[in-house]
Coordinates of C-alpha atoms and ligand atoms in Angstrom, one line a residue:
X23 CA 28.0 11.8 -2.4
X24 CA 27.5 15.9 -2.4
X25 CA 30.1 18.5 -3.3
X26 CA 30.1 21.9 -3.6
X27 CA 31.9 25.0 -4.5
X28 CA 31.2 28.2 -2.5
X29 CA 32.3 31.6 -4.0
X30 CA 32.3 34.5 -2.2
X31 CA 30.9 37.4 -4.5
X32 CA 32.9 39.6 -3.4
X33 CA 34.7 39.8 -7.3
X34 CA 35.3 37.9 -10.3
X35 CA 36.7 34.3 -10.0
X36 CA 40.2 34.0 -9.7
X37 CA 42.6 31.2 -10.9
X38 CA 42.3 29.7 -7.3
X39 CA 38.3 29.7 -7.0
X40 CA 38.4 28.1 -10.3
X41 CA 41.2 25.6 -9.5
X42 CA 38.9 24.7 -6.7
X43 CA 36.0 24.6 -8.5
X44 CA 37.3 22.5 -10.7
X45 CA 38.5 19.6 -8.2
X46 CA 35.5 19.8 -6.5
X47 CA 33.8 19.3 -9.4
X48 CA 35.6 16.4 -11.0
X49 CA 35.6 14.6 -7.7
X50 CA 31.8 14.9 -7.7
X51 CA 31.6 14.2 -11.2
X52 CA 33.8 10.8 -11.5
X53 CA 31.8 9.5 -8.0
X54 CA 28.1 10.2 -9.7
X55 CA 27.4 12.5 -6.8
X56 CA 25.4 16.1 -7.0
X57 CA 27.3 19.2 -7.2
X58 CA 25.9 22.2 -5.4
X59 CA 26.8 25.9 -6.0
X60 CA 26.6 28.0 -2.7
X61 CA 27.1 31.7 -2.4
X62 CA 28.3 33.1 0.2
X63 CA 26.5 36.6 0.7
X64 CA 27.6 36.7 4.3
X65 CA 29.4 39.9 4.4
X66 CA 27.3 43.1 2.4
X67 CA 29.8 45.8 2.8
X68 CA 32.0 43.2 0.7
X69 CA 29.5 42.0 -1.6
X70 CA 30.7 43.5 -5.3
X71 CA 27.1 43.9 -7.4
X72 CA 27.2 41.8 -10.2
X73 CA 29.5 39.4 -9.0
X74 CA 28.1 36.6 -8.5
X75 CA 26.5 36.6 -11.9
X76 CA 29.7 36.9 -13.3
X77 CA 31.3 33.6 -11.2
X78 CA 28.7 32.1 -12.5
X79 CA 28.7 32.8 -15.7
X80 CA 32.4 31.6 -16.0
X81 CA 32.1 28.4 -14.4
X82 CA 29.9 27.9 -17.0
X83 CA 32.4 29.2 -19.8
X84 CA 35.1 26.4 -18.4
X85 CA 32.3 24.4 -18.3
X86 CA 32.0 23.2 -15.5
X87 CA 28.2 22.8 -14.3
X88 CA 26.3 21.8 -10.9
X89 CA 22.9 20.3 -10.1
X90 CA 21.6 22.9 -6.9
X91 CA 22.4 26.4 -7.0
X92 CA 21.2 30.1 -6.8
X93 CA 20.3 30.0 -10.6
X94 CA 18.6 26.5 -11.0
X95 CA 17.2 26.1 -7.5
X96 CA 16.8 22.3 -5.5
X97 CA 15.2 20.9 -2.3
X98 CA 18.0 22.6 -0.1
X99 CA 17.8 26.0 -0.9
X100 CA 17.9 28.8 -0.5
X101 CA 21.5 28.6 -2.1
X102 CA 22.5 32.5 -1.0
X103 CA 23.6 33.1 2.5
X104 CA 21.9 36.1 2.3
X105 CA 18.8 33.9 2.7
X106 CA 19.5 31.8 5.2
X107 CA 20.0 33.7 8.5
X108 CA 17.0 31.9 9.9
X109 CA 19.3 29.0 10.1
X110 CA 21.9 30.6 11.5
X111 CA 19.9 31.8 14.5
X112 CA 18.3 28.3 14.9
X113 CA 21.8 26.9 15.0
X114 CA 23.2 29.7 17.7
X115 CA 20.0 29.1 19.7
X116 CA 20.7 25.2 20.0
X117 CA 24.4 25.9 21.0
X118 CA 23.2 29.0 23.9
X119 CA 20.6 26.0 24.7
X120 CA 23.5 24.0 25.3
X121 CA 25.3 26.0 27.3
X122 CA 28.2 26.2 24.3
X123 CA 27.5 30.0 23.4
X124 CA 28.4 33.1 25.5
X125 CA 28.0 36.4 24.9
X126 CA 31.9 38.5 25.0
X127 CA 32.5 42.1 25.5
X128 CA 35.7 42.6 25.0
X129 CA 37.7 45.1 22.6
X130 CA 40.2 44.1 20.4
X131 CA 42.8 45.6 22.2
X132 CA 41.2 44.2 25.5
X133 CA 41.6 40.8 23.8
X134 CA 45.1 41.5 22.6
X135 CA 46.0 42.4 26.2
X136 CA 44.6 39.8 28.0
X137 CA 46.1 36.8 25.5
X138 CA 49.9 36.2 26.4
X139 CA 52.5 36.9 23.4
X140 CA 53.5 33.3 23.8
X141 CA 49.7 31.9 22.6
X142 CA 49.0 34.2 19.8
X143 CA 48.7 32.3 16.8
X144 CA 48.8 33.0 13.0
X145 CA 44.9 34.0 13.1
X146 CA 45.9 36.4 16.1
X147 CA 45.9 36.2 19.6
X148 CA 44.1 32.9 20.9
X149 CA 40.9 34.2 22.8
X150 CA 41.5 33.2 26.5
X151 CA 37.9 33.0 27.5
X152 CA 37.7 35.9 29.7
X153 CA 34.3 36.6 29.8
X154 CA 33.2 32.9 30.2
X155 CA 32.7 34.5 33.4
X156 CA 30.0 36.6 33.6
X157 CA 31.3 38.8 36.2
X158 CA 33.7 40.2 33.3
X159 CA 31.3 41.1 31.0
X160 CA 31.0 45.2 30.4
X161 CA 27.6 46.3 30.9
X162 CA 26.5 48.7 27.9
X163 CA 28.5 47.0 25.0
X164 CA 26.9 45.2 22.2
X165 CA 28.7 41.2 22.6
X166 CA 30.1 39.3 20.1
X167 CA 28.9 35.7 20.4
X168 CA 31.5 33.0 21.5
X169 CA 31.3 29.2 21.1
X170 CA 32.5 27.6 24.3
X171 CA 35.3 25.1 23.2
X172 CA 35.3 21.8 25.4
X173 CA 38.1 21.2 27.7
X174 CA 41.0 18.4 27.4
X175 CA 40.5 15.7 24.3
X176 CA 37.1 16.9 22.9
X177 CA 38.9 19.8 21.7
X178 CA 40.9 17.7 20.0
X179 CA 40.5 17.4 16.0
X180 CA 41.6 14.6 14.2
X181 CA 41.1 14.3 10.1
X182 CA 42.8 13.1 6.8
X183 CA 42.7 15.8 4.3
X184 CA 42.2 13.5 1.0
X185 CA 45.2 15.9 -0.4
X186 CA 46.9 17.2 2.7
X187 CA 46.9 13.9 4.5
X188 CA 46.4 13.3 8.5
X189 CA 45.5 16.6 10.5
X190 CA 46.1 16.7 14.4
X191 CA 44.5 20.4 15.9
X192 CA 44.2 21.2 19.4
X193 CA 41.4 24.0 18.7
X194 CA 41.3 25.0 22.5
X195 CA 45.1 25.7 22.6
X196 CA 45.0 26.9 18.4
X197 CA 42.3 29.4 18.7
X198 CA 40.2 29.2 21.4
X199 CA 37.0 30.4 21.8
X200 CA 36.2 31.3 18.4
X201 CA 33.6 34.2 17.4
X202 CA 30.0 32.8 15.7
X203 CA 28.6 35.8 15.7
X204 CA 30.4 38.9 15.3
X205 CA 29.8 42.6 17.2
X206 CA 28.2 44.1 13.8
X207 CA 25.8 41.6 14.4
X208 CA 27.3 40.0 10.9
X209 CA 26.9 35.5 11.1
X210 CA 30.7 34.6 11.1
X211 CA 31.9 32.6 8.2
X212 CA 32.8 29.8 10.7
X213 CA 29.2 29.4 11.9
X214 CA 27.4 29.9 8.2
X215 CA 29.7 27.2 6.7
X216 CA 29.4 24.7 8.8
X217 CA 25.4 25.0 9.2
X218 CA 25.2 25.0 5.9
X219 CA 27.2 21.9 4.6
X220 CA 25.4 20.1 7.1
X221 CA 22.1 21.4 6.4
X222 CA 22.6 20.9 2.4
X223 CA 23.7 17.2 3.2
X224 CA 27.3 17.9 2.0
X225 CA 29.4 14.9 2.5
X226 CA 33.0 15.8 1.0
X227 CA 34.1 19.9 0.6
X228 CA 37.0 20.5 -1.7
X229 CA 38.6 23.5 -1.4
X230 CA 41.8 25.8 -1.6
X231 CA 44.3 24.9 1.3
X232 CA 44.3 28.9 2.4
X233 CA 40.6 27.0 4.4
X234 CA 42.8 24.0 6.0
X235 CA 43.4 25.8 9.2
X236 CA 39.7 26.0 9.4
X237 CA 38.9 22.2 9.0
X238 CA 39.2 21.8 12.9
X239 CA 36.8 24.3 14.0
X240 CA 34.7 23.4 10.9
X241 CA 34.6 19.9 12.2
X242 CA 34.2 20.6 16.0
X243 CA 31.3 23.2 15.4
X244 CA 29.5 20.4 13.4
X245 CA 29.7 18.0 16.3
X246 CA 28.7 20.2 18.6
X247 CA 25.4 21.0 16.6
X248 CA 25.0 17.2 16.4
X249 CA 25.7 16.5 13.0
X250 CA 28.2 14.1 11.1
X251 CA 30.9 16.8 9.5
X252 CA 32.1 16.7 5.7
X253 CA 34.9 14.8 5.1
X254 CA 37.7 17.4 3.6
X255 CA 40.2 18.1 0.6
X256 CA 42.5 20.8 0.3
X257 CA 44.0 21.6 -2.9
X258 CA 47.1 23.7 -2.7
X259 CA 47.6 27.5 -3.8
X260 CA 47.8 29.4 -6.9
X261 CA 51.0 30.7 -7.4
X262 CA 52.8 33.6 -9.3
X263 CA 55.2 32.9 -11.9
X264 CA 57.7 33.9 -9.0
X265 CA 56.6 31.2 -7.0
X266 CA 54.6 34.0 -4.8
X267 CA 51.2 33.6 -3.6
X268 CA 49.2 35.1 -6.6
X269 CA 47.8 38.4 -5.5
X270 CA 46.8 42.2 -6.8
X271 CA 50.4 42.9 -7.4
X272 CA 50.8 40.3 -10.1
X273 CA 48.6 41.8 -12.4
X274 CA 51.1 44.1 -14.1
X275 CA 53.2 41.1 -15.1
X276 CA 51.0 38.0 -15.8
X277 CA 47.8 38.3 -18.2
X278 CA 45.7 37.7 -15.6
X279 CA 44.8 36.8 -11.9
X280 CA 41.1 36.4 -12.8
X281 CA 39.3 34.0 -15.4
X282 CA 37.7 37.2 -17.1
X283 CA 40.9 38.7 -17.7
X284 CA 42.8 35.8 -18.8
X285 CA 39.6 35.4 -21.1
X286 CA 39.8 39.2 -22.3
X287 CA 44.0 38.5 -23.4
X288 CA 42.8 35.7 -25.6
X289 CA 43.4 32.8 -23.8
X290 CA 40.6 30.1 -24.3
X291 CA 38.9 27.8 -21.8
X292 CA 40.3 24.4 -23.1
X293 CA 43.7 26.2 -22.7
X294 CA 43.1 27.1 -18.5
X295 CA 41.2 24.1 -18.2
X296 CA 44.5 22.1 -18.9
X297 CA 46.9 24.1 -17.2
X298 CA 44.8 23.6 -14.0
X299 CA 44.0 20.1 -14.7
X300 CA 47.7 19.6 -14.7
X301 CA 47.8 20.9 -11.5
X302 CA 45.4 17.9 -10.2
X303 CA 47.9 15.6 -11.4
X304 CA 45.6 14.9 -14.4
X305 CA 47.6 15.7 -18.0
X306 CA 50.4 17.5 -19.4
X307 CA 49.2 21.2 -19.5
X308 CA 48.4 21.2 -23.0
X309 CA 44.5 22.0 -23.6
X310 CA 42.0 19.9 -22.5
X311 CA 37.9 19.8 -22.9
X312 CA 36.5 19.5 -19.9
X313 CA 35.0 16.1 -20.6
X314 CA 38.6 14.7 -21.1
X315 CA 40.0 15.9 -17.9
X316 CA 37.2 14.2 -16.1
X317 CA 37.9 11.1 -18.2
X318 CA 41.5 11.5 -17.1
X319 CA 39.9 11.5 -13.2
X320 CA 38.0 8.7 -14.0
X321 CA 41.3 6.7 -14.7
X322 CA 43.7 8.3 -12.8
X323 CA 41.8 10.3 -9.8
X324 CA 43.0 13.9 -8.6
X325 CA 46.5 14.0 -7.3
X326 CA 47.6 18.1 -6.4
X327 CA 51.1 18.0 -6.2
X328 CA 52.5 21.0 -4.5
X329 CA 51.7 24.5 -5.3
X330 CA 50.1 25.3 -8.3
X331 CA 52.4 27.7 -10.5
X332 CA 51.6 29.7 -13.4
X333 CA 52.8 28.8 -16.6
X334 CA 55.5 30.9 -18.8
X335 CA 53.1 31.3 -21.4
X336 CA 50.8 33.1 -19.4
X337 CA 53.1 36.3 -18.7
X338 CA 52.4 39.8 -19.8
Ligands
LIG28 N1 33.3 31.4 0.6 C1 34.7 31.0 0.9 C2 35.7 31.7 0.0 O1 35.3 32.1 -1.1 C3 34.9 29.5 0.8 C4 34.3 28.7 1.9 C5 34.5 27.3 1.8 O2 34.8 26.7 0.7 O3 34.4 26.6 2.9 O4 36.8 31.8 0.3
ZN29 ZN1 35.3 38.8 26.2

């Protein structure tokens, strides 16, 4: 069995990442698998300098560790996306190869145009797969790159989320084509994941449910490059003392959005550690080391019940 967590540097780690984290972990933990840190570079303009250290550095501080990773290395390295765009391009090759990629010139407001109100879903418009045809295709603009989604039942995803429960998708009529590689000429997150976890032999991703919509391409995309995809666990949101996703705008009221900061007003990690345990079902809330709440996986196993809510104690 291999886990992982993968952080995007793109700040410090937030209560989500780290109620994430620390499923992920736990599961791998209580099954004697490997845990794997990944992280995921994919995006410079976003990248925040000194991030990463930082995530790692309080993963470590909750105490949570893992056995592959940027820091300490392992057979399926390199552990930064940044490094890996040779696998990327192998991947898109074998798809074009296939006759699965295609090259789209369209504009956003093209796109937009072109998809019928009536399709457009919550990750906008669903793609309609205008420029399948070549004949459509604007000389002189630099393409995105398209996968080509199979007709009738093989775009059909079926899954059980080991939190979420059975997952029915349609990704044809959900999103349609989706974009591998973008115009900027940037991997899409889509593509780098799923090459990834199948090329670091991940066999079970836990991770926050804001990702579940994504399980069904995640899944298609592996089968389409011929590999056996994760199986998957979403753990639910971080929530705001008013039952709001937590976000920027809580930071004037609660002591902190971010491990660091809740660090910085005091709080310890045995403290977080079992308010975010509680949230897996494991505990009362009250602080935990992090050898206890894997004890208390052992026994019990994780068991996310609804959102995650911030505790009183933990306002400004
Ligand atoms: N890098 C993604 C994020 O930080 C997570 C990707 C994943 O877990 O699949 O949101
Ligand atoms: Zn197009």
């Amino acid at each position: 069995m291999r886990g992982r967590f993968a952080p995007s540097p793109t700040g410090d780690l937030h209560l989500g990442g780290a109620f994430a984290a620390l499923a992920a972990w736990l599961r791998v933990r209580a099954l004697g698998g490997v845990f794997v840190l990944r992280v995921e570079d994919l995006d410079p303009p976003r990248v925040v300098p000194g991030a990463e250290g930082r995530i790692l550095a309080d993963l470590g501080w909750l105490g949570l560790d893992w056995d592959e990773g940027p820091d300490v290395g392992g057979a399926f390295g390199p552990y930064r996306q940044s490094e890996r765009h040779d696998l990327y391009d192998a991947a898109l090759l074998r798809l074009e190869e296939a006759g699965n990629l295609y090259p789209c010139t369209c504009s956003r407001t093209e796109i937009a145009r072109i998809a019928s109100a009536p399709h457009a879903g919550e990750g906008g418009p669903v793609y309609p797969g205008w420029c399948r045809d070549p004949a459509n295709r604007k000389a002189g603009r630099v393409p995105a790159l398209r996968l080509r989604i199979p007709e009738g039942p093989e775009a059909v995803v079926s899954f059980v989320d080991g939190f979420e429960g059975p997952v029915t998708e349609d990704v044809a009529a959900a999103v349609g084509d989706f974009v591998l590689k973008r115009v900027d000429g940037l991997y899409a997150y889509q593509l780098a994941v799923v090459v990834d976890d199948l090329a670091m032999g991940i066999t079970e991703v836990v991770r926050g449910a804001d990702l579940l919509d994504s399980a069904a391409r995640q899944i298609l995309l592996a089968r389409m490059l011929g590999g056996t995809p994760p199986a998957f666990a979403h753990v639910p949101l971080v929530l705001g003392p008013d039952g709001e996703r937590l976000a920027k705008r809580h930071q004037s009221f609660v002591k902190g959005t971010t491990v660091a900061e809740l660090r910085a007003a005091g709080l310890g990690a045995q403290e977080i550690l079992g308010v975010l345990a509680k949230g897996l079902g494991l505990g009362e809330g009250t602080p935990l080391t992090v050898g206890q709440v894997l004890e208390l996986a052992r026994r019990e196993g994780l068991r996310p019940r609804g959102p995650w809510v911030m505790p009183e104690g933990w306002l400004r």
